[in-house]
mmCIF file of C-alpha atoms in Angstrom:
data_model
loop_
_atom_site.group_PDB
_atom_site.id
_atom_site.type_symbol
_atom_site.label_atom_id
_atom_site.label_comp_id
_atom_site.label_asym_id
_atom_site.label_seq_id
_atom_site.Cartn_x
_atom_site.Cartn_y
_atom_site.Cartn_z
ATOM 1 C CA UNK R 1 19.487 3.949 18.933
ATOM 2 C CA UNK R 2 16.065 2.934 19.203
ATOM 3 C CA UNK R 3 13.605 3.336 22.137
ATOM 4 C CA UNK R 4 10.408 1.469 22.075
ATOM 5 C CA UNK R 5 8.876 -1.582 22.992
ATOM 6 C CA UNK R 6 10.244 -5.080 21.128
ATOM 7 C CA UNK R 7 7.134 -5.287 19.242
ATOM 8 C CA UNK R 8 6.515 -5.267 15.840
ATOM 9 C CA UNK R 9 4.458 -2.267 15.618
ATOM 10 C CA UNK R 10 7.440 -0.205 16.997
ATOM 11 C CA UNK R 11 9.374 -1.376 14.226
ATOM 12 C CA UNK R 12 11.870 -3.332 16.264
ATOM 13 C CA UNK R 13 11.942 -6.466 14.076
ATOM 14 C CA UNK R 14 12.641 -4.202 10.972
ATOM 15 C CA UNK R 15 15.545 -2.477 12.669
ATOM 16 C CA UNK R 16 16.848 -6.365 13.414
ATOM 17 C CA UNK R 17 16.605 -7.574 10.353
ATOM 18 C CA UNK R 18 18.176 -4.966 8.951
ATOM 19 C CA UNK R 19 20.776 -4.997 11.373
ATOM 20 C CA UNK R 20 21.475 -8.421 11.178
ATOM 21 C CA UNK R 21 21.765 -8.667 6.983
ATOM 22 C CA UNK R 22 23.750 -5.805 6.832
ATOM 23 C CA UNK R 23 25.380 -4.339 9.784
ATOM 24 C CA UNK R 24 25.650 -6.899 12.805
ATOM 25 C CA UNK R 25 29.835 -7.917 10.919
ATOM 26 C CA UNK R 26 30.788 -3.906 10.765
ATOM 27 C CA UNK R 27 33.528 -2.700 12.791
ATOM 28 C CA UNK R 28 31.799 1.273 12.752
ATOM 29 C CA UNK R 29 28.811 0.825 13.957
ATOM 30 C CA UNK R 30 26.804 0.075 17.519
ATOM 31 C CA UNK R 31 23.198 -0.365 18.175
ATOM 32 C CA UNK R 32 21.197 -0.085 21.276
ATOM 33 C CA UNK R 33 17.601 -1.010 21.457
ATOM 34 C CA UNK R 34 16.314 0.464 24.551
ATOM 35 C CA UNK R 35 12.833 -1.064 26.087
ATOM 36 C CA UNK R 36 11.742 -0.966 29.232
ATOM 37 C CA UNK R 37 10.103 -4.310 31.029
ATOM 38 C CA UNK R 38 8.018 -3.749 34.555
ATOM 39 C CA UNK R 39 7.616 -7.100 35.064
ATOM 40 C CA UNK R 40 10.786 -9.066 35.558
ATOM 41 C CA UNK R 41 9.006 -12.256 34.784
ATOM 42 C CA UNK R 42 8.332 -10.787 31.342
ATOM 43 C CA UNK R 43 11.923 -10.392 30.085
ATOM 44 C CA UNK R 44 12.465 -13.692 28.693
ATOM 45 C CA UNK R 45 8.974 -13.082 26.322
ATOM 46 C CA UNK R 46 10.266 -9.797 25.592
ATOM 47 C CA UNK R 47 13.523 -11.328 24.300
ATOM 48 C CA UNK R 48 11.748 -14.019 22.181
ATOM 49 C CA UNK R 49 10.057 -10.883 20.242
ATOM 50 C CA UNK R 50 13.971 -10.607 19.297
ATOM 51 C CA UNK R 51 15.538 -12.341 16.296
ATOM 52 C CA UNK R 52 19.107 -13.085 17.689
ATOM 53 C CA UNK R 53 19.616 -16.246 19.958
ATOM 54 C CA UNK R 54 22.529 -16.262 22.543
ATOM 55 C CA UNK R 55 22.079 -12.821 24.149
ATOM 56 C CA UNK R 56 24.987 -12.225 26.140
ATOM 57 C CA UNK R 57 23.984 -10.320 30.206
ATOM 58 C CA UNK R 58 26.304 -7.819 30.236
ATOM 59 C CA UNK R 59 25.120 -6.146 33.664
ATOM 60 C CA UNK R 60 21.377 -6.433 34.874
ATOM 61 C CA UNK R 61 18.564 -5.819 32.808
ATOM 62 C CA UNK R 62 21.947 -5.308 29.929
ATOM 63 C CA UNK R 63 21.871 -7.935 27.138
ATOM 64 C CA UNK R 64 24.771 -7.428 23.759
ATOM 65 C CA UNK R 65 24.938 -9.725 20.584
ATOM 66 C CA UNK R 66 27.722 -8.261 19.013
ATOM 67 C CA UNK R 67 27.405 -4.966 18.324
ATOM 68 C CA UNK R 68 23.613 -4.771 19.096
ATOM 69 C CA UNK R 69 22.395 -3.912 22.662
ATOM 70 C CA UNK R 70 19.467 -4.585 24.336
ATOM 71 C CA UNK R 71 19.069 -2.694 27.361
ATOM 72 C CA UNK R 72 15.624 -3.567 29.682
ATOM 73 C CA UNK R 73 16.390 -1.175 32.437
ATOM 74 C CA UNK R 74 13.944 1.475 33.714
ATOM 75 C CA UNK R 75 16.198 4.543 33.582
ATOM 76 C CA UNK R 76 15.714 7.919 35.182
ATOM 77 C CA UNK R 77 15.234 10.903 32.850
ATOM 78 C CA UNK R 78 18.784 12.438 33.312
ATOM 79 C CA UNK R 79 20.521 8.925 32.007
ATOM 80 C CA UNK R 80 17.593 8.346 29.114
ATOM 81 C CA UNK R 81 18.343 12.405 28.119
ATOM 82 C CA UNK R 82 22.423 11.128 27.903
ATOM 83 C CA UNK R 83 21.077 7.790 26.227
ATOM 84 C CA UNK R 84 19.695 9.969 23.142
ATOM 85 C CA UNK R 85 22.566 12.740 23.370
ATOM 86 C CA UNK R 86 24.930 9.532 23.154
ATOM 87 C CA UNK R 87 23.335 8.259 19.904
ATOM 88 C CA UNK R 88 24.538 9.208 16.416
ATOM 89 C CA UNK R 89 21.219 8.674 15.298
ATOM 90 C CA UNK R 90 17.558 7.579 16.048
ATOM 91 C CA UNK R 91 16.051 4.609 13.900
ATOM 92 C CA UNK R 92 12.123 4.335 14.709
ATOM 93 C CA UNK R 93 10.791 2.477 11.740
ATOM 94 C CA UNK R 94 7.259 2.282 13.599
ATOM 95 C CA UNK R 95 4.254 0.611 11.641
ATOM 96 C CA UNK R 96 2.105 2.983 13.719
ATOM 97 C CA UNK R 97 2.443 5.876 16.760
ATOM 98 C CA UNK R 98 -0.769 8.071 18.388
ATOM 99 C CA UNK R 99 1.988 10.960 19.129
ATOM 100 C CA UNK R 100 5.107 9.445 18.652
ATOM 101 C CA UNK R 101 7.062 10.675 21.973
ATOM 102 C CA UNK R 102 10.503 9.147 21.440
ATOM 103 C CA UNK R 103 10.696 10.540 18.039
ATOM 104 C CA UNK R 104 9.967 14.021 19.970
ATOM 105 C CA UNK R 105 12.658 13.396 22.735
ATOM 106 C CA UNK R 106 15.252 12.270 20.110
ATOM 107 C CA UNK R 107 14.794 15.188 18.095
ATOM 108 C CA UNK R 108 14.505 17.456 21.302
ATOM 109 C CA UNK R 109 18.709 16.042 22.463
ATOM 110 C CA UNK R 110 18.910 17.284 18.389
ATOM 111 C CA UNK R 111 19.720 13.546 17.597
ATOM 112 C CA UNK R 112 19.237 12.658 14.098
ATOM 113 C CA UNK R 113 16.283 11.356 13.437
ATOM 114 C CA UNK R 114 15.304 8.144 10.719
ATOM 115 C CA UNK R 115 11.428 7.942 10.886
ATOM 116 C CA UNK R 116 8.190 6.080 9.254
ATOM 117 C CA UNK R 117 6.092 8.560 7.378
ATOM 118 C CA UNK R 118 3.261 7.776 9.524
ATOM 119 C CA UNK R 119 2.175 8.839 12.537
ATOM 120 C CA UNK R 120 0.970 11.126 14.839
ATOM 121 C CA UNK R 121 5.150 12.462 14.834
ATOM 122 C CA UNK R 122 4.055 14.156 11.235
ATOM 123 C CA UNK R 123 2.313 16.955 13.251
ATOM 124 C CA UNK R 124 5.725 18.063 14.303
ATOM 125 C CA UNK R 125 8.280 16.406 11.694
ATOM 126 C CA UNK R 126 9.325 17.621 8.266
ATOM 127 C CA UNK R 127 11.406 16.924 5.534
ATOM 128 C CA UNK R 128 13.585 19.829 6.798
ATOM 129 C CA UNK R 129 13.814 17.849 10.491
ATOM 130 C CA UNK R 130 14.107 14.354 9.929
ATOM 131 C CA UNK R 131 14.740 11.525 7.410
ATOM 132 C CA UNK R 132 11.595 10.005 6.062
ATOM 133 C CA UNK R 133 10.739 6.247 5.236
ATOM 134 C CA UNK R 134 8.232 5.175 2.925
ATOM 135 C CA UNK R 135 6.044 1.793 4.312
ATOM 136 C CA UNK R 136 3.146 0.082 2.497
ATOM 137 C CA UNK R 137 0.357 -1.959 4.677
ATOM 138 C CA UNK R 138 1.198 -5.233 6.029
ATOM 139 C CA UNK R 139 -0.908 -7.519 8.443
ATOM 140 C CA UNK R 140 0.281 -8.649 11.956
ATOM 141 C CA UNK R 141 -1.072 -10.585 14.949
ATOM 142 C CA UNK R 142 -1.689 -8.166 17.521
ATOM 143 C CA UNK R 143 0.248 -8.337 20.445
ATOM 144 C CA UNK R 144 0.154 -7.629 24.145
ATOM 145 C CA UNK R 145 -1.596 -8.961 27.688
ATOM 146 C CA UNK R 146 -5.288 -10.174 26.705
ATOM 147 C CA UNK R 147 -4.904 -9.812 23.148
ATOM 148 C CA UNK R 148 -6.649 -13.105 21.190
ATOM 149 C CA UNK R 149 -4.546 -14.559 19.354
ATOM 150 C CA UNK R 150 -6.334 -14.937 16.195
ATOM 151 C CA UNK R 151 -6.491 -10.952 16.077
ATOM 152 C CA UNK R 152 -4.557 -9.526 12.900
ATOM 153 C CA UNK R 153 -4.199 -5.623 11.838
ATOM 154 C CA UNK R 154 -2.920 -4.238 9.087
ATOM 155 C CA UNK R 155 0.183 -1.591 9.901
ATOM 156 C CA UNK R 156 2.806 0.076 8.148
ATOM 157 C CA UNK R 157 6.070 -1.746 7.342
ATOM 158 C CA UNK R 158 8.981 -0.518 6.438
ATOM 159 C CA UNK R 159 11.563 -2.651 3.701
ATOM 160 C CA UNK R 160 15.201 -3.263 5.686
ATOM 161 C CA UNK R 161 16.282 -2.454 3.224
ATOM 162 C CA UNK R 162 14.888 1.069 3.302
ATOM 163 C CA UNK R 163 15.833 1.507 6.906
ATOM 164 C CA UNK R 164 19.839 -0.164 6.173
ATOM 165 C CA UNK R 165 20.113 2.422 2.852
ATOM 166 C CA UNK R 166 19.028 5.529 5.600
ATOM 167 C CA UNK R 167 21.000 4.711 8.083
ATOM 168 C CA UNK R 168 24.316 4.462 5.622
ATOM 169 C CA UNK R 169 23.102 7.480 3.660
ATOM 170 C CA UNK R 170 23.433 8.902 7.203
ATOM 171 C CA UNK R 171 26.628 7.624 8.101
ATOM 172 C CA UNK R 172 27.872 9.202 4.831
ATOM 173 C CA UNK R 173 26.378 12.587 4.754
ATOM 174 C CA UNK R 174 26.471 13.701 8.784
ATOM 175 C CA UNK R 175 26.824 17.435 8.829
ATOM 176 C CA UNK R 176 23.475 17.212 6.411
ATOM 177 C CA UNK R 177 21.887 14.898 9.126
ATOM 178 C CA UNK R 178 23.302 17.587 11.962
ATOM 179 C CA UNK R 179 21.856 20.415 10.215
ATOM 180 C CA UNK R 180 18.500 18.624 10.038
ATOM 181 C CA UNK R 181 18.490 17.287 13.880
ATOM 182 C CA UNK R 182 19.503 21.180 14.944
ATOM 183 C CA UNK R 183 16.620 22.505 13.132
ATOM 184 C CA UNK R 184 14.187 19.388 14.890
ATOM 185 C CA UNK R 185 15.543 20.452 17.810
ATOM 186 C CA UNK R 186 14.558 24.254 17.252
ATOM 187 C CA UNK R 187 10.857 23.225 15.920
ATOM 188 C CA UNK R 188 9.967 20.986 18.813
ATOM 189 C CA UNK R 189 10.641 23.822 21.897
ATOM 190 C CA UNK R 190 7.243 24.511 20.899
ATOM 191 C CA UNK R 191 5.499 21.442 21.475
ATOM 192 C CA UNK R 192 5.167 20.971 24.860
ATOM 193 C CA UNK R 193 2.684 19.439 27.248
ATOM 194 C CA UNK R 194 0.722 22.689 27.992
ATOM 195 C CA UNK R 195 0.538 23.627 25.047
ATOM 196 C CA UNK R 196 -0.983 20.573 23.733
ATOM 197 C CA UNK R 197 -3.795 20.882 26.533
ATOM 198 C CA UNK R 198 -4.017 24.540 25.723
ATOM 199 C CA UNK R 199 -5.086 23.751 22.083
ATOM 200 C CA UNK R 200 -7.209 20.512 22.743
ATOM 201 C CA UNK R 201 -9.518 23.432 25.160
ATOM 202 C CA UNK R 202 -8.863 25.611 22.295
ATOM 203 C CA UNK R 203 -10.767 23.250 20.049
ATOM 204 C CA UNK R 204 -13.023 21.710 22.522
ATOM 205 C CA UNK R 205 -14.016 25.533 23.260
ATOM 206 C CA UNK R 206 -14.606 26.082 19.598
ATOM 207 C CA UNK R 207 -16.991 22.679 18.605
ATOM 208 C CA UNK R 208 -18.678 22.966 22.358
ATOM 209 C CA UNK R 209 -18.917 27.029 23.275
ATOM 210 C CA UNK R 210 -22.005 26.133 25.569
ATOM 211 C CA UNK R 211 -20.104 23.979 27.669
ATOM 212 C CA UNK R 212 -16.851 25.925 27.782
ATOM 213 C CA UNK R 213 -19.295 28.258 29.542
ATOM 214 C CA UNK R 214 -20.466 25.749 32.180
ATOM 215 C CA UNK R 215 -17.168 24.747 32.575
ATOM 216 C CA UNK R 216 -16.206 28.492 33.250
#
């Protein structure tokens, strides 16, 4: 599973091109790549971020290529919580997240988690939790509505390599990966929204203590 935008800073193309090289023929394995598009008009665009021609509508908003899945549906939170508890395993080879939510719902369902070692997600990932990938800088056009088009950042990007080897290492050694996910899934109870706001006043209260007193 993977839940992000089809962008290449969510690591989408990565997961595809590994997916394609290595595990689009093989009989024991599924992917899904979960994104969601407001804009009906903007599906086909979204689709063209995708390496695979011939998509296949399977239901609405439902796309398959073989055993990949591309599903553009705005889903409530009850089917999205199923989506993750569904998965065998979370690949988010992402060149670059502010928080990294997704990684934190897939390890709260205690999915197994395959994640870039960058990222806001380090403030609540380990070794112990999750299954590192190592990335080195790579430049990109960035992407989205109003963005120029001659405007390139650098990012992390992960080898397909890497990602294919984690994934099978995985496959292989599941009770390890279980053990891991269970112990995410511990770890993260305790990073919730209020909590987050609690400690950004914390901190605000601490560089500002004058105007934590107005503010009182």
């Amino acid at each position: 599973l993977h839940v992000g935008a089809p962008s290449g800073r969510k690591g989408a193309d990565v997961l595809q091109e590994c997916w394609g090289r290595w595990w689009r023929d093989r009989s024991d394995a599924t992917c899904v790549l979960k994104t969601t598009i407001a804009d009906p008009d903007n599906e086909p665009r979204a689709r063209r971020h995708l390496l695979f021609a011939g998509w296949q509508e399977r239901a609405p908003g439902v796309f398959d290529h073989g055993n990949l899945t591309l599903d553009t549906r705005t889903l409530p939170l009850a089917e999205l919580v199923r989506l993750y508890g569904s998965a065998h395993g979370f690949a988010f080879p992402t060149g670059g997240e502010g928080w990294g939510l997704t990684v934190h719902e897939a390890m709260a369902t205690a999915c197994p988690v395959i994640c870039t070692r960058v990222g806001g997600h380090l403030d609540f990932t380990s070794d112990a939790t999750v299954t590192y990938l190592d990335w080195t800088l790579r430049a990109s056009v960035l992407e989205g509505p109003g963005a120029p088009e001659d405007r390139v950042i650098e990012s992390a990007w992960v080898e397909p390599a890497d990602l294919s080897h984690a994934m099978d290492t995985m496959m292989r050694h599941y009770p390890a990966a279980l053990r891991r996910a269970r112990a995410g899934a511990r770890h993260v109870r305790g990073f919730t929204w209020d909590r987050a706001a609690a400690t950004v006043l914390d901190h605000l209260a601490a560089q500002y203590p004058h105007a934590a007193t107005v503010a009182a």
